[in-house]
Amino acid sequence: MSKVSDDNDKVLVISLPGYDVNTVTPEQCIYHSGFTYEFVRDDLEGYLTYTTPSTFTADTTYTVASIAHNLGYVPEFQVFIEDPYYGFGDLFAELPYEYDGVAVRFRARINSSELQILLIHFGDSDYTGTFTNTDVSFKYQIFVNQLNKT
């Protein structure tokens, strides 16, 4: 929950059922003007798997995925990577994420219509070897702002 004001900002408060609107905390509200409530719609989170190229071309950016959200504003997001190369199993690390010794970095960016997950090979020569033709899984979440909900 992103704080944009403070607990005492009660310009507009809508309490959850069973709570007195005059004494509620922000956590007991459907809406509290002191906070921005973000949530993830079912269609704006998911898992995907990407197979890395057989050769990383020097100084090349690859698009792992483009996920449309079409919210019309730039939302908050998070992307995690599951790393079978280092044996994380069911553990995820948050992007950006860089592989040691391979000159490969995963990162994500977002605009008002889509989330992009990118693989960047920042080496100055082509690379074939460890981590090529490897499946890498990602989990992503795009947060919808209650005030901008569509």
XYZ file of C-alpha atoms in Angstrom:
150
model
C 0.000 0.000 0.000
C 1.612 3.270 -1.079
C 1.323 6.089 1.395
C 0.477 9.416 -0.218
C -0.639 11.350 2.855
C -1.091 10.357 6.491
C -3.451 8.473 8.802
C -5.122 11.686 9.957
C -6.083 12.761 6.427
C -9.775 11.906 6.522
C -11.102 14.031 3.686
C -12.871 10.948 2.386
C -13.178 7.665 4.279
C -15.247 4.606 3.338
C -15.013 1.914 5.998
C -15.291 -1.824 5.551
C -18.579 -3.336 6.753
C -18.718 -3.528 10.560
C -16.271 -0.675 11.236
C -17.207 2.784 12.560
C -16.185 5.309 9.914
C -15.272 7.811 12.658
C -12.689 5.563 14.338
C -11.314 3.301 11.589
C -7.663 2.880 10.690
C -6.683 3.022 7.004
C -6.375 -0.794 6.990
C -10.084 -1.075 7.943
C -11.211 0.968 4.954
C -12.340 0.339 1.430
C -10.997 3.817 0.747
C -9.072 6.273 2.927
C -7.907 9.550 1.401
C -4.578 9.249 3.228
C -3.584 6.187 1.214
C -3.610 4.880 -2.312
C -4.899 1.322 -2.402
C -3.361 -0.784 -5.106
C -4.448 -4.262 -6.068
C -3.686 -6.842 -8.734
C -6.437 -7.911 -11.106
C -6.383 -11.576 -12.107
C -5.626 -10.681 -15.729
C -2.608 -8.573 -14.728
C -0.516 -11.237 -13.045
C 0.919 -14.449 -14.304
C 3.806 -16.747 -14.997
C 5.733 -17.218 -18.208
C 8.741 -19.182 -19.398
C 11.352 -17.918 -21.829
C 14.046 -19.942 -23.575
C 17.265 -17.979 -23.914
C 18.826 -17.777 -27.390
C 21.397 -20.334 -28.546
C 23.806 -17.443 -29.135
C 23.779 -14.067 -27.412
C 24.615 -11.451 -30.021
C 26.963 -8.694 -28.829
C 25.234 -5.633 -27.337
C 21.730 -6.911 -28.071
C 18.457 -6.488 -26.187
C 15.912 -9.296 -26.533
C 12.237 -8.918 -25.647
C 11.329 -11.783 -23.331
C 7.667 -10.749 -23.140
C 5.302 -7.849 -23.706
C 2.250 -7.935 -21.452
C -0.551 -5.530 -22.356
C -2.376 -3.806 -19.497
C -3.868 -0.778 -21.350
C -4.542 1.095 -18.082
C -3.825 4.485 -19.631
C -1.359 5.436 -16.870
C 1.995 4.070 -15.711
C 1.225 1.617 -12.883
C 3.467 0.078 -10.257
C 4.680 -3.435 -11.070
C 7.028 -6.171 -9.983
C 8.703 -8.979 -11.902
C 10.483 -11.955 -10.383
C 12.776 -14.516 -11.995
C 13.045 -18.176 -11.047
C 16.578 -19.262 -11.752
C 17.111 -22.942 -12.611
C 20.732 -22.196 -13.557
C 21.603 -21.466 -9.925
C 19.099 -23.966 -8.547
C 16.661 -21.600 -6.846
C 13.844 -24.123 -7.339
C 10.660 -22.376 -6.234
C 12.474 -19.245 -5.034
C 12.288 -16.060 -7.048
C 14.561 -13.003 -7.231
C 13.247 -9.572 -8.186
C 14.346 -7.912 -11.427
C 16.704 -6.410 -12.405
C 18.823 -9.548 -12.248
C 22.298 -10.142 -13.662
C 24.117 -13.414 -14.326
C 27.747 -13.421 -13.226
C 30.301 -14.198 -15.909
C 27.850 -14.211 -18.828
C 27.260 -10.450 -19.344
C 23.489 -11.014 -19.306
C 20.960 -8.933 -17.413
C 17.178 -9.239 -17.133
C 15.185 -6.092 -16.474
C 11.618 -4.856 -16.817
C 10.022 -1.584 -17.834
C 6.471 -0.346 -18.089
C 4.537 2.417 -19.803
C 0.860 3.354 -19.946
C -0.082 0.322 -22.046
C 2.367 -2.559 -21.522
C 4.954 -4.229 -19.322
C 8.109 -5.444 -21.057
C 10.564 -7.999 -19.722
C 13.936 -7.697 -21.412
C 17.120 -9.761 -21.661
C 20.182 -7.619 -22.318
C 23.498 -9.084 -23.460
C 25.956 -6.284 -22.744
C 29.065 -8.187 -23.843
C 31.168 -6.805 -26.679
C 31.222 -10.134 -28.532
C 28.787 -12.928 -29.348
C 28.465 -15.583 -26.671
C 27.616 -19.284 -26.923
C 27.935 -21.432 -23.832
C 26.562 -21.543 -20.315
C 23.020 -20.223 -19.984
C 22.192 -20.461 -23.716
C 19.068 -22.486 -24.651
C 17.966 -22.357 -21.017
C 14.372 -22.071 -19.808
C 13.862 -19.198 -17.395
C 10.542 -18.605 -15.618
C 9.095 -15.283 -14.525
C 6.253 -14.125 -12.320
C 4.817 -10.652 -12.921
C 2.235 -8.451 -11.208
C 0.841 -5.129 -12.393
C -0.829 -3.074 -9.675
C -4.028 -1.181 -10.420
C -4.522 2.035 -8.483
C -7.982 2.195 -6.910
C -8.362 5.818 -8.015
C -7.558 4.960 -11.634
C -9.304 1.586 -11.719
C -10.438 0.454 -15.157
